[in-house]
Amino acid sequence: MTTDEPLDRADRALMNSLQADADQSLQEVADACGLSTATAHRRIKRLKAKGYISRTVALADPKRSAAPQTAITEVKMGHLGEPARAAFRKAVAETPEVVQCWGVTGEIDYVLVLQLRDVAHYEEVVNGLLNATGVSTFRSYFVLRRVKFETALPF
């Protein structure tokens, strides 16, 4: 399998099975995909080596965490060059409350997903990160309920 070679049926089955529940035993994954455990293990190692599987994690429930409040923030940068944008991205990477950051097209430049303790914590993060040089405007939305949250990608 080269990086641009499409996945075959067995690899797609492995990807779908692992995305549904990575906590399964190797035997359960192999059985679900119609493979021997040795073959499943070899293929999973190859999928990791090729970057199809970037990491394996446990998904925590935000409501049970120390930062149960989710905020989604749109960020518009000023008319600044790449050094200012790079500095913003570095600050975002160093801010643990930012759990996702997406560079997007359209009228805004970035969408951030923040996990916060409460509104006072939000204010701290905004004052420290978004009021920094380079951000011209931002708008935040506090999540009332999670309607759909999926992490699996199609294979």
Short mmCIF file of N, CA and C in Angstrom, two decimals:
data_model
loop_
_atom_site.label_atom_id
_atom_site.label_comp_id
_atom_site.label_asym_id
_atom_site.label_seq_id
_atom_site.Cartn_x
_atom_site.Cartn_y
_atom_site.Cartn_z
N MET A 1 0.86 -1.18 0.00
CA MET A 1 0.00 0.00 0.00
C MET A 1 0.90 1.23 0.00
N THR A 2 0.79 2.05 -1.04
CA THR A 2 1.48 3.34 -1.04
C THR A 2 0.51 4.37 -0.50
N THR A 3 1.04 5.57 -0.24
CA THR A 3 0.17 6.58 0.37
C THR A 3 -1.01 6.95 -0.52
N ASP A 4 -0.84 6.92 -1.82
CA ASP A 4 -1.95 7.30 -2.69
C ASP A 4 -2.72 6.09 -3.21
N GLU A 5 -2.33 4.89 -2.81
CA GLU A 5 -3.05 3.68 -3.20
C GLU A 5 -4.35 3.59 -2.39
N PRO A 6 -5.47 3.33 -3.06
CA PRO A 6 -6.74 3.25 -2.32
C PRO A 6 -6.76 2.05 -1.37
N LEU A 7 -7.51 2.15 -0.32
CA LEU A 7 -7.65 1.06 0.63
C LEU A 7 -8.50 -0.05 0.02
N ASP A 8 -8.14 -1.28 0.32
CA ASP A 8 -8.97 -2.39 -0.17
C ASP A 8 -10.10 -2.65 0.83
N ARG A 9 -10.94 -3.63 0.52
CA ARG A 9 -12.10 -3.92 1.34
C ARG A 9 -11.72 -4.21 2.79
N ALA A 10 -10.69 -5.01 2.99
CA ALA A 10 -10.28 -5.38 4.35
C ALA A 10 -9.79 -4.16 5.14
N ASP A 11 -9.00 -3.30 4.49
CA ASP A 11 -8.52 -2.10 5.18
C ASP A 11 -9.67 -1.16 5.53
N ARG A 12 -10.62 -1.01 4.61
CA ARG A 12 -11.79 -0.17 4.90
C ARG A 12 -12.59 -0.75 6.05
N ALA A 13 -12.75 -2.07 6.08
CA ALA A 13 -13.48 -2.72 7.18
C ALA A 13 -12.76 -2.49 8.50
N LEU A 14 -11.44 -2.59 8.49
CA LEU A 14 -10.66 -2.33 9.71
C LEU A 14 -10.85 -0.89 10.17
N MET A 15 -10.76 0.06 9.25
CA MET A 15 -10.91 1.47 9.61
C MET A 15 -12.29 1.73 10.20
N ASN A 16 -13.32 1.18 9.58
CA ASN A 16 -14.68 1.39 10.08
C ASN A 16 -14.89 0.73 11.44
N SER A 17 -14.36 -0.46 11.61
CA SER A 17 -14.52 -1.17 12.87
C SER A 17 -13.79 -0.44 14.00
N LEU A 18 -12.56 -0.02 13.75
CA LEU A 18 -11.79 0.67 14.78
C LEU A 18 -12.37 2.04 15.11
N GLN A 19 -12.91 2.74 14.11
CA GLN A 19 -13.53 4.03 14.39
C GLN A 19 -14.81 3.88 15.21
N ALA A 20 -15.51 2.78 15.02
CA ALA A 20 -16.74 2.54 15.78
C ALA A 20 -16.41 2.23 17.23
N ASP A 21 -15.32 1.46 17.46
CA ASP A 21 -14.95 1.09 18.83
C ASP A 21 -13.51 0.59 18.84
N ALA A 22 -12.59 1.48 19.15
CA ALA A 22 -11.17 1.12 19.18
C ALA A 22 -10.82 0.34 20.44
N ASP A 23 -11.77 0.15 21.33
CA ASP A 23 -11.55 -0.58 22.57
C ASP A 23 -11.76 -2.09 22.39
N GLN A 24 -12.15 -2.50 21.20
CA GLN A 24 -12.34 -3.92 20.92
C GLN A 24 -11.00 -4.64 21.00
N SER A 25 -11.05 -5.92 21.33
CA SER A 25 -9.83 -6.72 21.29
C SER A 25 -9.44 -6.93 19.82
N LEU A 26 -8.20 -7.27 19.60
CA LEU A 26 -7.74 -7.56 18.25
C LEU A 26 -8.55 -8.71 17.65
N GLN A 27 -8.88 -9.70 18.47
CA GLN A 27 -9.68 -10.83 18.00
C GLN A 27 -11.06 -10.36 17.54
N GLU A 28 -11.70 -9.47 18.31
CA GLU A 28 -13.02 -8.96 17.93
C GLU A 28 -12.96 -8.17 16.63
N VAL A 29 -11.92 -7.35 16.47
CA VAL A 29 -11.76 -6.57 15.24
C VAL A 29 -11.55 -7.53 14.06
N ALA A 30 -10.67 -8.48 14.24
CA ALA A 30 -10.39 -9.44 13.16
C ALA A 30 -11.65 -10.21 12.77
N ASP A 31 -12.39 -10.68 13.76
CA ASP A 31 -13.63 -11.43 13.47
C ASP A 31 -14.63 -10.55 12.73
N ALA A 32 -14.79 -9.31 13.16
CA ALA A 32 -15.75 -8.40 12.52
C ALA A 32 -15.37 -8.12 11.07
N CYS A 33 -14.09 -8.21 10.76
CA CYS A 33 -13.62 -7.89 9.41
C CYS A 33 -13.33 -9.12 8.57
N GLY A 34 -13.56 -10.30 9.14
CA GLY A 34 -13.33 -11.54 8.39
C GLY A 34 -11.86 -11.81 8.15
N LEU A 35 -11.00 -11.47 9.12
CA LEU A 35 -9.55 -11.65 8.97
C LEU A 35 -9.01 -12.48 10.13
N SER A 36 -7.84 -13.04 9.94
CA SER A 36 -7.15 -13.68 11.07
C SER A 36 -6.58 -12.57 11.95
N THR A 37 -6.29 -12.89 13.19
CA THR A 37 -5.73 -11.86 14.08
C THR A 37 -4.37 -11.40 13.58
N ALA A 38 -3.57 -12.30 13.06
CA ALA A 38 -2.24 -11.92 12.55
C ALA A 38 -2.37 -10.95 11.38
N THR A 39 -3.28 -11.25 10.47
CA THR A 39 -3.49 -10.37 9.31
C THR A 39 -4.04 -9.02 9.75
N ALA A 40 -5.01 -9.03 10.66
CA ALA A 40 -5.57 -7.77 11.17
C ALA A 40 -4.49 -6.94 11.84
N HIS A 41 -3.67 -7.57 12.65
CA HIS A 41 -2.59 -6.85 13.36
C HIS A 41 -1.61 -6.24 12.36
N ARG A 42 -1.20 -7.02 11.36
CA ARG A 42 -0.26 -6.53 10.34
C ARG A 42 -0.86 -5.34 9.58
N ARG A 43 -2.12 -5.46 9.20
CA ARG A 43 -2.77 -4.39 8.44
C ARG A 43 -2.96 -3.13 9.30
N ILE A 44 -3.32 -3.29 10.56
CA ILE A 44 -3.48 -2.13 11.45
C ILE A 44 -2.15 -1.42 11.61
N LYS A 45 -1.08 -2.17 11.81
CA LYS A 45 0.26 -1.56 11.92
C LYS A 45 0.59 -0.77 10.65
N ARG A 46 0.25 -1.34 9.49
CA ARG A 46 0.52 -0.66 8.22
C ARG A 46 -0.35 0.60 8.07
N LEU A 47 -1.63 0.52 8.49
CA LEU A 47 -2.50 1.70 8.43
C LEU A 47 -1.96 2.83 9.32
N LYS A 48 -1.41 2.47 10.47
CA LYS A 48 -0.79 3.47 11.34
C LYS A 48 0.45 4.06 10.69
N ALA A 49 1.30 3.21 10.13
CA ALA A 49 2.55 3.65 9.51
C ALA A 49 2.28 4.58 8.32
N LYS A 50 1.21 4.32 7.60
CA LYS A 50 0.86 5.13 6.43
C LYS A 50 0.07 6.39 6.79
N GLY A 51 -0.27 6.55 8.07
CA GLY A 51 -0.97 7.76 8.50
C GLY A 51 -2.48 7.72 8.39
N TYR A 52 -3.05 6.57 8.05
CA TYR A 52 -4.51 6.47 8.02
C TYR A 52 -5.08 6.54 9.44
N ILE A 53 -4.35 5.97 10.38
CA ILE A 53 -4.71 6.06 11.79
C ILE A 53 -3.68 6.98 12.42
N SER A 54 -4.12 8.18 12.79
CA SER A 54 -3.17 9.14 13.33
C SER A 54 -2.92 8.94 14.82
N ARG A 55 -3.92 8.48 15.55
CA ARG A 55 -3.75 8.16 16.97
C ARG A 55 -5.02 7.48 17.46
N THR A 56 -4.90 6.82 18.60
CA THR A 56 -6.02 6.14 19.21
C THR A 56 -6.27 6.78 20.57
N VAL A 57 -7.49 7.26 20.79
CA VAL A 57 -7.80 8.00 22.01
C VAL A 57 -9.13 7.52 22.60
N ALA A 58 -9.37 7.91 23.84
CA ALA A 58 -10.68 7.72 24.46
C ALA A 58 -11.40 9.05 24.38
N LEU A 59 -12.66 9.05 23.99
CA LEU A 59 -13.44 10.28 23.90
C LEU A 59 -14.14 10.51 25.25
N ALA A 60 -13.82 11.63 25.87
CA ALA A 60 -14.39 11.95 27.18
C ALA A 60 -15.66 12.77 27.00
N ASP A 61 -16.57 12.64 27.94
CA ASP A 61 -17.79 13.43 27.95
C ASP A 61 -17.46 14.78 28.57
N PRO A 62 -17.58 15.88 27.81
CA PRO A 62 -17.24 17.20 28.35
C PRO A 62 -18.00 17.54 29.62
N LYS A 63 -19.25 17.10 29.72
CA LYS A 63 -20.06 17.43 30.89
C LYS A 63 -19.49 16.82 32.18
N ARG A 64 -18.66 15.80 32.05
CA ARG A 64 -18.06 15.14 33.22
C ARG A 64 -16.62 15.61 33.44
N SER A 65 -16.17 16.57 32.65
CA SER A 65 -14.79 17.05 32.75
C SER A 65 -14.71 18.30 33.62
N ALA A 66 -13.49 18.78 33.81
CA ALA A 66 -13.27 20.01 34.56
C ALA A 66 -13.65 21.25 33.74
N ALA A 67 -13.92 21.04 32.45
CA ALA A 67 -14.30 22.15 31.56
C ALA A 67 -15.55 21.75 30.78
N PRO A 68 -16.72 21.77 31.43
CA PRO A 68 -17.93 21.24 30.81
C PRO A 68 -18.61 22.17 29.80
N GLN A 69 -18.24 23.44 29.77
CA GLN A 69 -18.91 24.41 28.89
C GLN A 69 -18.17 24.50 27.56
N THR A 70 -18.89 24.28 26.47
CA THR A 70 -18.32 24.39 25.13
C THR A 70 -18.72 25.72 24.52
N ALA A 71 -17.76 26.40 23.93
CA ALA A 71 -18.03 27.63 23.18
C ALA A 71 -17.41 27.48 21.79
N ILE A 72 -18.12 27.96 20.80
CA ILE A 72 -17.62 27.98 19.43
C ILE A 72 -17.40 29.44 19.08
N THR A 73 -16.19 29.75 18.64
CA THR A 73 -15.82 31.15 18.42
C THR A 73 -15.32 31.35 17.00
N GLU A 74 -15.90 32.34 16.33
CA GLU A 74 -15.45 32.75 15.00
C GLU A 74 -14.43 33.87 15.18
N VAL A 75 -13.32 33.78 14.45
CA VAL A 75 -12.25 34.77 14.58
C VAL A 75 -11.95 35.36 13.21
N LYS A 76 -11.92 36.68 13.16
CA LYS A 76 -11.51 37.39 11.95
C LYS A 76 -10.22 38.13 12.27
N MET A 77 -9.21 37.87 11.46
CA MET A 77 -7.92 38.52 11.65
C MET A 77 -7.94 39.89 10.97
N GLY A 78 -7.10 40.78 11.47
CA GLY A 78 -6.93 42.07 10.79
C GLY A 78 -6.17 41.84 9.49
N HIS A 79 -5.96 42.88 8.75
CA HIS A 79 -5.22 42.76 7.49
C HIS A 79 -3.74 42.72 7.79
N LEU A 80 -3.31 41.60 8.32
CA LEU A 80 -1.92 41.42 8.71
C LEU A 80 -1.30 40.33 7.88
N GLY A 81 0.01 40.32 7.84
CA GLY A 81 0.73 39.33 7.06
C GLY A 81 0.83 37.99 7.76
N GLU A 82 1.53 37.09 7.12
CA GLU A 82 1.69 35.73 7.62
C GLU A 82 2.37 35.66 8.99
N PRO A 83 3.33 36.51 9.32
CA PRO A 83 3.93 36.41 10.66
C PRO A 83 2.91 36.60 11.78
N ALA A 84 1.97 37.52 11.63
CA ALA A 84 0.95 37.73 12.66
C ALA A 84 0.00 36.53 12.72
N ARG A 85 -0.35 35.99 11.58
CA ARG A 85 -1.22 34.82 11.55
C ARG A 85 -0.52 33.61 12.18
N ALA A 86 0.76 33.46 11.89
CA ALA A 86 1.54 32.36 12.48
C ALA A 86 1.62 32.52 14.00
N ALA A 87 1.77 33.76 14.47
CA ALA A 87 1.81 34.01 15.91
C ALA A 87 0.47 33.66 16.55
N PHE A 88 -0.62 33.98 15.86
CA PHE A 88 -1.95 33.62 16.37
C PHE A 88 -2.10 32.11 16.45
N ARG A 89 -1.71 31.40 15.39
CA ARG A 89 -1.82 29.94 15.39
C ARG A 89 -0.96 29.32 16.49
N LYS A 90 0.21 29.90 16.74
CA LYS A 90 1.07 29.41 17.82
C LYS A 90 0.39 29.62 19.17
N ALA A 91 -0.19 30.80 19.37
CA ALA A 91 -0.90 31.08 20.64
C ALA A 91 -2.07 30.12 20.82
N VAL A 92 -2.78 29.84 19.74
CA VAL A 92 -3.90 28.88 19.80
C VAL A 92 -3.38 27.50 20.21
N ALA A 93 -2.29 27.08 19.60
CA ALA A 93 -1.72 25.76 19.90
C ALA A 93 -1.28 25.66 21.36
N GLU A 94 -0.91 26.77 21.95
CA GLU A 94 -0.44 26.78 23.34
C GLU A 94 -1.56 27.04 24.35
N THR A 95 -2.79 27.20 23.88
CA THR A 95 -3.92 27.47 24.76
C THR A 95 -4.71 26.18 24.95
N PRO A 96 -4.61 25.55 26.13
CA PRO A 96 -5.26 24.24 26.31
C PRO A 96 -6.78 24.29 26.20
N GLU A 97 -7.40 25.43 26.45
CA GLU A 97 -8.85 25.53 26.34
C GLU A 97 -9.33 25.43 24.89
N VAL A 98 -8.46 25.69 23.94
CA VAL A 98 -8.80 25.53 22.52
C VAL A 98 -8.59 24.07 22.16
N VAL A 99 -9.67 23.34 21.97
CA VAL A 99 -9.57 21.92 21.66
C VAL A 99 -9.62 21.65 20.15
N GLN A 100 -10.09 22.62 19.39
CA GLN A 100 -10.08 22.53 17.94
C GLN A 100 -9.90 23.92 17.37
N CYS A 101 -9.19 24.01 16.27
CA CYS A 101 -9.05 25.27 15.54
C CYS A 101 -9.04 24.93 14.06
N TRP A 102 -9.93 25.59 13.35
CA TRP A 102 -10.09 25.34 11.91
C TRP A 102 -9.85 26.64 11.15
N GLY A 103 -8.94 26.64 10.18
CA GLY A 103 -8.81 27.74 9.23
C GLY A 103 -9.88 27.54 8.18
N VAL A 104 -10.69 28.56 7.92
CA VAL A 104 -11.85 28.39 7.05
C VAL A 104 -11.89 29.45 5.96
N THR A 105 -12.72 29.22 4.96
CA THR A 105 -12.95 30.20 3.91
C THR A 105 -14.13 31.07 4.30
N GLY A 106 -14.29 32.17 3.61
CA GLY A 106 -15.43 33.04 3.87
C GLY A 106 -15.01 34.32 4.58
N GLU A 107 -15.95 34.92 5.29
CA GLU A 107 -15.72 36.21 5.92
C GLU A 107 -14.91 36.13 7.20
N ILE A 108 -14.81 34.94 7.79
CA ILE A 108 -13.99 34.78 8.98
C ILE A 108 -12.76 33.94 8.62
N ASP A 109 -11.77 33.96 9.48
CA ASP A 109 -10.53 33.25 9.19
C ASP A 109 -10.38 31.93 9.94
N TYR A 110 -10.89 31.89 11.17
CA TYR A 110 -10.74 30.69 12.00
C TYR A 110 -12.03 30.43 12.77
N VAL A 111 -12.27 29.16 13.05
CA VAL A 111 -13.32 28.74 13.97
C VAL A 111 -12.63 27.95 15.08
N LEU A 112 -12.88 28.36 16.31
CA LEU A 112 -12.29 27.70 17.47
C LEU A 112 -13.38 26.99 18.25
N VAL A 113 -13.05 25.85 18.80
CA VAL A 113 -13.91 25.18 19.76
C VAL A 113 -13.17 25.21 21.09
N LEU A 114 -13.82 25.80 22.09
CA LEU A 114 -13.22 25.97 23.41
C LEU A 114 -13.95 25.11 24.43
N GLN A 115 -13.22 24.53 25.37
CA GLN A 115 -13.81 23.84 26.51
C GLN A 115 -13.43 24.65 27.75
N LEU A 116 -14.46 25.07 28.48
CA LEU A 116 -14.29 26.04 29.57
C LEU A 116 -15.00 25.59 30.83
N ARG A 117 -14.52 26.12 31.96
CA ARG A 117 -15.18 25.84 33.24
C ARG A 117 -16.52 26.57 33.32
N ASP A 118 -16.51 27.85 32.91
CA ASP A 118 -17.70 28.70 33.04
C ASP A 118 -17.48 29.98 32.25
N VAL A 119 -18.39 30.93 32.38
CA VAL A 119 -18.30 32.18 31.63
C VAL A 119 -17.09 33.01 32.07
N ALA A 120 -16.76 33.00 33.36
CA ALA A 120 -15.59 33.73 33.84
C ALA A 120 -14.31 33.17 33.20
N HIS A 121 -14.25 31.88 33.06
CA HIS A 121 -13.10 31.24 32.40
C HIS A 121 -13.04 31.66 30.93
N TYR A 122 -14.19 31.72 30.29
CA TYR A 122 -14.27 32.20 28.90
C TYR A 122 -13.66 33.60 28.80
N GLU A 123 -14.03 34.47 29.73
CA GLU A 123 -13.51 35.84 29.71
C GLU A 123 -11.99 35.86 29.83
N GLU A 124 -11.43 35.00 30.68
CA GLU A 124 -9.98 34.91 30.82
C GLU A 124 -9.32 34.51 29.50
N VAL A 125 -9.88 33.50 28.86
CA VAL A 125 -9.32 33.01 27.60
C VAL A 125 -9.41 34.09 26.53
N VAL A 126 -10.56 34.73 26.43
CA VAL A 126 -10.75 35.79 25.43
C VAL A 126 -9.77 36.93 25.66
N ASN A 127 -9.64 37.35 26.91
CA ASN A 127 -8.71 38.44 27.20
C ASN A 127 -7.27 38.06 26.89
N GLY A 128 -6.92 36.80 27.11
CA GLY A 128 -5.56 36.37 26.87
C GLY A 128 -5.24 36.05 25.43
N LEU A 129 -6.18 35.50 24.71
CA LEU A 129 -5.91 35.02 23.36
C LEU A 129 -6.52 35.89 22.27
N LEU A 130 -7.80 36.15 22.38
CA LEU A 130 -8.49 36.81 21.27
C LEU A 130 -8.31 38.32 21.26
N ASN A 131 -8.00 38.91 22.39
CA ASN A 131 -7.72 40.34 22.39
C ASN A 131 -6.27 40.62 22.04
N ALA A 132 -5.54 39.59 21.65
CA ALA A 132 -4.15 39.75 21.25
C ALA A 132 -4.08 40.47 19.91
N THR A 133 -2.92 41.02 19.62
CA THR A 133 -2.70 41.71 18.35
C THR A 133 -2.98 40.77 17.20
N GLY A 134 -3.66 41.25 16.20
CA GLY A 134 -3.94 40.47 15.00
C GLY A 134 -5.39 40.08 14.85
N VAL A 135 -6.12 39.94 15.95
CA VAL A 135 -7.53 39.58 15.87
C VAL A 135 -8.32 40.88 15.77
N SER A 136 -9.08 41.04 14.69
CA SER A 136 -9.86 42.27 14.56
C SER A 136 -11.23 42.12 15.21
N THR A 137 -11.88 40.97 15.01
CA THR A 137 -13.18 40.74 15.64
C THR A 137 -13.35 39.25 15.92
N PHE A 138 -14.20 38.95 16.88
CA PHE A 138 -14.56 37.57 17.16
C PHE A 138 -15.99 37.53 17.66
N ARG A 139 -16.61 36.39 17.48
CA ARG A 139 -17.98 36.18 17.93
C ARG A 139 -18.06 34.77 18.50
N SER A 140 -18.67 34.64 19.68
CA SER A 140 -18.74 33.34 20.32
C SER A 140 -20.18 32.89 20.52
N TYR A 141 -20.34 31.59 20.50
CA TYR A 141 -21.63 30.95 20.73
C TYR A 141 -21.42 29.90 21.82
N PHE A 142 -22.25 29.93 22.85
CA PHE A 142 -22.17 28.92 23.89
C PHE A 142 -23.09 27.77 23.52
N VAL A 143 -22.58 26.56 23.60
CA VAL A 143 -23.34 25.37 23.23
C VAL A 143 -24.34 25.05 24.34
N LEU A 144 -25.61 24.94 23.97
CA LEU A 144 -26.66 24.57 24.91
C LEU A 144 -26.81 23.05 25.01
N ARG A 145 -26.71 22.38 23.86
CA ARG A 145 -26.80 20.93 23.85
C ARG A 145 -26.08 20.42 22.61
N ARG A 146 -25.54 19.25 22.74
CA ARG A 146 -24.88 18.58 21.62
C ARG A 146 -25.93 17.76 20.89
N VAL A 147 -26.23 18.12 19.68
CA VAL A 147 -27.25 17.44 18.90
C VAL A 147 -26.64 16.23 18.19
N LYS A 148 -25.45 16.41 17.63
CA LYS A 148 -24.76 15.30 16.97
C LYS A 148 -23.27 15.52 17.11
N PHE A 149 -22.56 14.46 17.45
CA PHE A 149 -21.11 14.52 17.56
C PHE A 149 -20.57 13.19 17.11
N GLU A 150 -19.95 13.15 15.97
CA GLU A 150 -19.36 11.93 15.44
C GLU A 150 -17.90 12.18 15.12
N THR A 151 -17.09 11.18 15.28
CA THR A 151 -15.68 11.31 14.95
C THR A 151 -15.28 10.41 13.77
N ALA A 152 -16.11 9.44 13.42
CA ALA A 152 -15.77 8.49 12.36
C ALA A 152 -15.84 9.16 10.99
N LEU A 153 -14.86 8.83 10.16
CA LEU A 153 -14.81 9.31 8.78
C LEU A 153 -15.17 8.17 7.85
N PRO A 154 -15.71 8.47 6.67
CA PRO A 154 -16.09 7.38 5.75
C PRO A 154 -14.88 6.75 5.07
N PHE A 155 -14.88 5.43 4.97
CA PHE A 155 -13.84 4.70 4.25
C PHE A 155 -14.47 3.68 3.34
#
